[in-house]
mmCIF file of C-alpha atoms in Angstrom:
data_model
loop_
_atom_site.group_PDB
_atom_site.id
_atom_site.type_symbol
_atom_site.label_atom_id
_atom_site.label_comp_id
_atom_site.label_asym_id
_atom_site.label_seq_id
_atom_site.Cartn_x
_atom_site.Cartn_y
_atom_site.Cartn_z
ATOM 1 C CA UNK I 12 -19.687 -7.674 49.139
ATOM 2 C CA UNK I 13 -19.034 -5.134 46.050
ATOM 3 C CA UNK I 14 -16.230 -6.017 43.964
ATOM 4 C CA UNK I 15 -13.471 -3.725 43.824
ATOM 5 C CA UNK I 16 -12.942 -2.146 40.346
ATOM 6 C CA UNK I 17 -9.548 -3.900 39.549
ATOM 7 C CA UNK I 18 -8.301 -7.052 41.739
ATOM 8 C CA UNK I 19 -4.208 -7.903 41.630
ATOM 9 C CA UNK I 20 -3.316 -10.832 40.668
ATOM 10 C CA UNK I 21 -2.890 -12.137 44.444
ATOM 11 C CA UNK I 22 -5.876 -11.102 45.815
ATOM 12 C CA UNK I 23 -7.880 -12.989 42.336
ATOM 13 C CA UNK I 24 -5.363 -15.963 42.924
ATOM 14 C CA UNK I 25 -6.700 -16.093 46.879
ATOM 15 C CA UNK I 26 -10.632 -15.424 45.696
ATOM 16 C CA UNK I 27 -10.628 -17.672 42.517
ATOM 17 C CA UNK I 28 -13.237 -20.164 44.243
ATOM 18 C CA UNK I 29 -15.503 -17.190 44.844
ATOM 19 C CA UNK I 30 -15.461 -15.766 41.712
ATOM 20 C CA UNK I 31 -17.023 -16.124 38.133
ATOM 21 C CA UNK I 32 -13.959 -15.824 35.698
ATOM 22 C CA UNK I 33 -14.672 -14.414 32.339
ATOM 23 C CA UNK I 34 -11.795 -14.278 29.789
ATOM 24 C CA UNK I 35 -13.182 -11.839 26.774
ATOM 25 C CA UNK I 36 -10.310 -12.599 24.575
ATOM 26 C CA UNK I 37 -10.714 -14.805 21.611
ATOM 27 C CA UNK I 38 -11.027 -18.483 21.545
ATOM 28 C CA UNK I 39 -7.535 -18.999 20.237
ATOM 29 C CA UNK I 40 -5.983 -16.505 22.890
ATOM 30 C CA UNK I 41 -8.039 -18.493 25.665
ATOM 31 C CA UNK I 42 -7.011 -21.920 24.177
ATOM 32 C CA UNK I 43 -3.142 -20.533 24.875
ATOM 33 C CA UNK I 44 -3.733 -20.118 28.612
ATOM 34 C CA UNK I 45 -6.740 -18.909 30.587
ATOM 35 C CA UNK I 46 -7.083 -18.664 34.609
ATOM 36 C CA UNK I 47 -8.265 -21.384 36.118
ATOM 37 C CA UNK I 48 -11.818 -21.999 36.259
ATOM 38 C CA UNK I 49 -12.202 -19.038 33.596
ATOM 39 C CA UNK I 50 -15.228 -19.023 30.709
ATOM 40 C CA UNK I 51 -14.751 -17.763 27.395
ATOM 41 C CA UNK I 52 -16.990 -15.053 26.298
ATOM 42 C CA UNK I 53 -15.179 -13.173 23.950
ATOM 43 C CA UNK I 54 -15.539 -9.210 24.231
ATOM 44 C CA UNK I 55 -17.631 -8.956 20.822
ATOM 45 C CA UNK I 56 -20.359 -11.776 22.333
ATOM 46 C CA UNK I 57 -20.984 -10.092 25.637
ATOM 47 C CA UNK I 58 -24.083 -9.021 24.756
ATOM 48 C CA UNK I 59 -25.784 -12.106 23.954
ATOM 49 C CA UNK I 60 -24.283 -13.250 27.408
ATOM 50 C CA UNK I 61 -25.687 -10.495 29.412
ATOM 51 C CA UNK I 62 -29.058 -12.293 31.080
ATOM 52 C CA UNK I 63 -26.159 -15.423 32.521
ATOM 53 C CA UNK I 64 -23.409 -12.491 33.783
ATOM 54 C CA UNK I 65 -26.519 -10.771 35.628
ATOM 55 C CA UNK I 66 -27.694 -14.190 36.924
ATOM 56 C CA UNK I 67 -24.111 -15.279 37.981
ATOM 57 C CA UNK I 68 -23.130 -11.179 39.748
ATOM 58 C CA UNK I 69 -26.459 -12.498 41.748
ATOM 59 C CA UNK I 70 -24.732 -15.633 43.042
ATOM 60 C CA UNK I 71 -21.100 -13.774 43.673
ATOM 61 C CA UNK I 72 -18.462 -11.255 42.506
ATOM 62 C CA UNK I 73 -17.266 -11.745 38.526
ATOM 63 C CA UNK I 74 -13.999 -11.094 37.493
ATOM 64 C CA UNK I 75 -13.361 -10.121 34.028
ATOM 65 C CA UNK I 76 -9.983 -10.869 32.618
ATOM 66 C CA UNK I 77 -8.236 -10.480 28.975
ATOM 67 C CA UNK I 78 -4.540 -10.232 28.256
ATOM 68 C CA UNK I 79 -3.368 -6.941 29.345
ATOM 69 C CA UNK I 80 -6.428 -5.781 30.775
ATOM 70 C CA UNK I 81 -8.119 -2.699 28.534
ATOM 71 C CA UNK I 82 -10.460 -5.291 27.284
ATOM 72 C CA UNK I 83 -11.603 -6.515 30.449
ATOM 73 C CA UNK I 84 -12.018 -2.804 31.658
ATOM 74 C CA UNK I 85 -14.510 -2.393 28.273
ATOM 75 C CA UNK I 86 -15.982 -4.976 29.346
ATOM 76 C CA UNK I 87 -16.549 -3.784 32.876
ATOM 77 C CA UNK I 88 -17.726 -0.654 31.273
ATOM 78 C CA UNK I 89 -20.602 -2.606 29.018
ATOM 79 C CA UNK I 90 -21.304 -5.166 32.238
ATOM 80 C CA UNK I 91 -21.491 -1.014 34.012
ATOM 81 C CA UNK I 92 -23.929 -0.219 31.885
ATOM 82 C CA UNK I 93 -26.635 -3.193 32.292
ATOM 83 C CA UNK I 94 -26.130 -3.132 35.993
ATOM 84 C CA UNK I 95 -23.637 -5.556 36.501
ATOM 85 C CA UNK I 96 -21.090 -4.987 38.717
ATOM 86 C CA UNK I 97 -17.420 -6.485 37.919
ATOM 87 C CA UNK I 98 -13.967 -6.008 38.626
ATOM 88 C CA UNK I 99 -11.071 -6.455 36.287
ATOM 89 C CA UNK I 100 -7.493 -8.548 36.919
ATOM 90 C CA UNK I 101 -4.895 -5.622 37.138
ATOM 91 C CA UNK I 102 -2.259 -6.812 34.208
ATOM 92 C CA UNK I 103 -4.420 -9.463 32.959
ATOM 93 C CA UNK I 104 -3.530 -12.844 32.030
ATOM 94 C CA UNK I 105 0.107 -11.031 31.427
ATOM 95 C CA UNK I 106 0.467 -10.132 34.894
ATOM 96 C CA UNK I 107 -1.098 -13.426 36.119
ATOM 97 C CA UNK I 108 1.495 -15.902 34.721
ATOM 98 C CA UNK I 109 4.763 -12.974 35.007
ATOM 99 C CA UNK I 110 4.133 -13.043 38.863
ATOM 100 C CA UNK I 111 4.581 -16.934 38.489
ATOM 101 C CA UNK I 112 0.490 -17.780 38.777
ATOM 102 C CA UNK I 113 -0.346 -21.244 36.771
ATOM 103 C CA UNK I 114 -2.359 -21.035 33.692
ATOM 104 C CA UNK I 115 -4.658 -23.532 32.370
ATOM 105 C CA UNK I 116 -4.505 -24.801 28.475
ATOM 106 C CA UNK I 117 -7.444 -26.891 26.879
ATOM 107 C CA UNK I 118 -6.378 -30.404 26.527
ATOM 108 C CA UNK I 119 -8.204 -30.121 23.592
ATOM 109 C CA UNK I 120 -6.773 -27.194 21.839
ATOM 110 C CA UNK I 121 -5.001 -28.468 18.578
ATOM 111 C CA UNK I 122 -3.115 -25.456 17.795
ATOM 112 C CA UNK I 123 -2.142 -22.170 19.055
ATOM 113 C CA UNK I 124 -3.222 -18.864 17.906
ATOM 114 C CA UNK I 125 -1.430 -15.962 18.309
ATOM 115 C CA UNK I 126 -2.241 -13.002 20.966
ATOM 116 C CA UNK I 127 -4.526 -10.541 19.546
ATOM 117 C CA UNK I 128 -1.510 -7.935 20.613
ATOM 118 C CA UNK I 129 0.793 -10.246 17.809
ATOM 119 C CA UNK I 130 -1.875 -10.037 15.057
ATOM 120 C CA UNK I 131 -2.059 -6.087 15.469
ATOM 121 C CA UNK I 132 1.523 -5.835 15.266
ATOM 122 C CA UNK I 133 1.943 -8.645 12.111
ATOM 123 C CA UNK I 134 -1.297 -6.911 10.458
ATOM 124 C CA UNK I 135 0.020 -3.590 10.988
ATOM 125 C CA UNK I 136 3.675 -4.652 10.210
ATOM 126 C CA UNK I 137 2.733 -5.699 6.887
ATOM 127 C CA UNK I 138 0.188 -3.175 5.743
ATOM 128 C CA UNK I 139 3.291 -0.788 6.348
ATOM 129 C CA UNK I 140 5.826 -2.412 4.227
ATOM 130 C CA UNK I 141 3.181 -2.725 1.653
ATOM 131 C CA UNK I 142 2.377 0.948 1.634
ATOM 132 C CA UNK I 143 6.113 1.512 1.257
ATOM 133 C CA UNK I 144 6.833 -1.230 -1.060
ATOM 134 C CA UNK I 145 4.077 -0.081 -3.321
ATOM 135 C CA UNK I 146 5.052 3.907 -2.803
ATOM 136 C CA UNK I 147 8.636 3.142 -3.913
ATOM 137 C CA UNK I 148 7.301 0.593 -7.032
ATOM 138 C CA UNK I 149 3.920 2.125 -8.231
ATOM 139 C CA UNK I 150 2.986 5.705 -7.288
ATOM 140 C CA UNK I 151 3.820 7.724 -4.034
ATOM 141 C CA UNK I 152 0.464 8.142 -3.249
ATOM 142 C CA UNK I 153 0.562 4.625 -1.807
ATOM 143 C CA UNK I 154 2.780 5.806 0.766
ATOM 144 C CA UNK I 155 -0.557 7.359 2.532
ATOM 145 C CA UNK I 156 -1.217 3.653 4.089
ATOM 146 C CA UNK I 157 1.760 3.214 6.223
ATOM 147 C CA UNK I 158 0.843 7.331 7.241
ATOM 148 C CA UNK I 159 -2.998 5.502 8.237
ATOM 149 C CA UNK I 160 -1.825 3.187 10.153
ATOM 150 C CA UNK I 161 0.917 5.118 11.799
ATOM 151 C CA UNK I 162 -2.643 7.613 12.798
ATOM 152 C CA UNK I 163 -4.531 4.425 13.580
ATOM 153 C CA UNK I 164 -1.845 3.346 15.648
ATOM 154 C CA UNK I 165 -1.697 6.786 17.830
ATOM 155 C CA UNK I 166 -5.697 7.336 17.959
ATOM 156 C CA UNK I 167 -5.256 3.611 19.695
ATOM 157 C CA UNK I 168 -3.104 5.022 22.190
ATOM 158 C CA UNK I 169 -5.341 7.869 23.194
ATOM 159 C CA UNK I 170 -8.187 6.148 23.358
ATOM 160 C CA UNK I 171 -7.019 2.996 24.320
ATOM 161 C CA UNK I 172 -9.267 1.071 21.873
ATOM 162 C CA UNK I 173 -8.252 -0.840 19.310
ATOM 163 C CA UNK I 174 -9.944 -0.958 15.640
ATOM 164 C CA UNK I 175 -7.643 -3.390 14.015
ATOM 165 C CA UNK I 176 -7.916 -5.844 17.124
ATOM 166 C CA UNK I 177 -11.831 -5.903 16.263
ATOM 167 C CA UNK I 178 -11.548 -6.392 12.852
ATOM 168 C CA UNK I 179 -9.239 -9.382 13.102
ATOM 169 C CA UNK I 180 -11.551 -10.714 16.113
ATOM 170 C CA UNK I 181 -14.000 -11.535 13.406
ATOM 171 C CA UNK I 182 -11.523 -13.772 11.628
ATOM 172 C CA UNK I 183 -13.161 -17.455 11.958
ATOM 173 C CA UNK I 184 -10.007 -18.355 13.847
ATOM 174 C CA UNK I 185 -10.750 -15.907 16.360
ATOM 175 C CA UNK I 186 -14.089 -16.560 16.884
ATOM 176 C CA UNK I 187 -15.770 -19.289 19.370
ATOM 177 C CA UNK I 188 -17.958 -21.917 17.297
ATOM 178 C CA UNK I 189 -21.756 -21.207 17.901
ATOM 179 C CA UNK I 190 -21.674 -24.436 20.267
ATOM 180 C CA UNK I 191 -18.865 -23.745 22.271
ATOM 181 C CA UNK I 192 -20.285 -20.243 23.355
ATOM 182 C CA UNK I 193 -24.238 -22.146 23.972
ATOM 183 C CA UNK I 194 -22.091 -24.637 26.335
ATOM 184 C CA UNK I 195 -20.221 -21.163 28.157
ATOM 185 C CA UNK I 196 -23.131 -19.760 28.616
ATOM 186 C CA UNK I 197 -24.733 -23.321 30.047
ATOM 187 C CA UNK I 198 -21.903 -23.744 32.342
ATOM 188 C CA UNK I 199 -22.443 -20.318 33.682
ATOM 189 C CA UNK I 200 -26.104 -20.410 34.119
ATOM 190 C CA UNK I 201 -24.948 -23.528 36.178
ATOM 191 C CA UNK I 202 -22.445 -22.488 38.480
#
């Protein structure tokens, strides 16, 4: 059977023992609350995962899920691209636990990290009120940053990428440690 393109959340909630779950958000934003059975391959390392997605679409239909759901659909696109056929969850993990579905937290997981959505918005936030703060203070030129991101934030809209989020997905607190994405990848080779 061929996946459909985007799964709601109660069909994915009724097919989550036939699926391979892959959350491409970052560690920290998996570590808050993931789908059940879900693997972490953050959207940045899904190339180096590519040979264990192909093996697992062989075995059954993959799901690809991130918090709102325009990562997962880049994902789909890359996945696309090498052959791989995968569906997204409609909403993501937003949509999941609004229409009351359980999600599952790392016992593990010693802290929290914020949503990648809530670093764009602090990042951005403050790069603003610098750019004023400095305008007002130093010279008005400064007052060009806060314009930048205002641009950065409306190119994001259109094109429904998001350069900021992949900058601060290379932050070490955003990224998986070499041996948790080896044991991913393991697990999924496995399944």
């Amino acid at each position: 059977m061929t996946t459909p393109t985007a799964l709601a959340t109660d069909e994915a909630r009724t097919r989550l023992h036939e699926l391979t779950i892959i959350d491409v958000r970052t560690p920290g934003e998996y570590a808050g609350g993931h789908l059940p059975g879900a693997l972490n391959i953050p959207l940045d390392r899904l190339q180096r995962a590519l040979p264990d997605i192909r093996h697992a679409a062989g075995r059954g239909d993959v799901l690809v899920v991130c918090a709102s759901g325009a990562r997962s659909q880049n994902a789909c696109k890359i996945l696309a691209e090498n052959g791989i056929t995968a569906a997204t969850l409609s909403g993501g993990t937003g949509a999941w636990a609004a229409d009351g579905h359980e999600l599952h937290r790392p016992r593990s997981a010693s802290r929290a990290t914020w949503g990648m959505e809530r670093q764009v918005r602090l990042t951005a936030g403050v790069i603003v009120l610098l750019g004023l703060l400095l305008g007002l203070v130093v010279h008005p030129a400064f007052q060009l940053i806060p314009a930048g991101i205002a641009g950065g934030l409306v190119f994001s809209a259109l094109t429904n990428t998001c350069g900021m989020a992949a900058m601060l997905a290379k932050l070490p607190h955003n990224r998986p440690r070499a041996a948790d994405l080896d044991n991913t990848l393991a697990a999924l080779r496995n399944r």
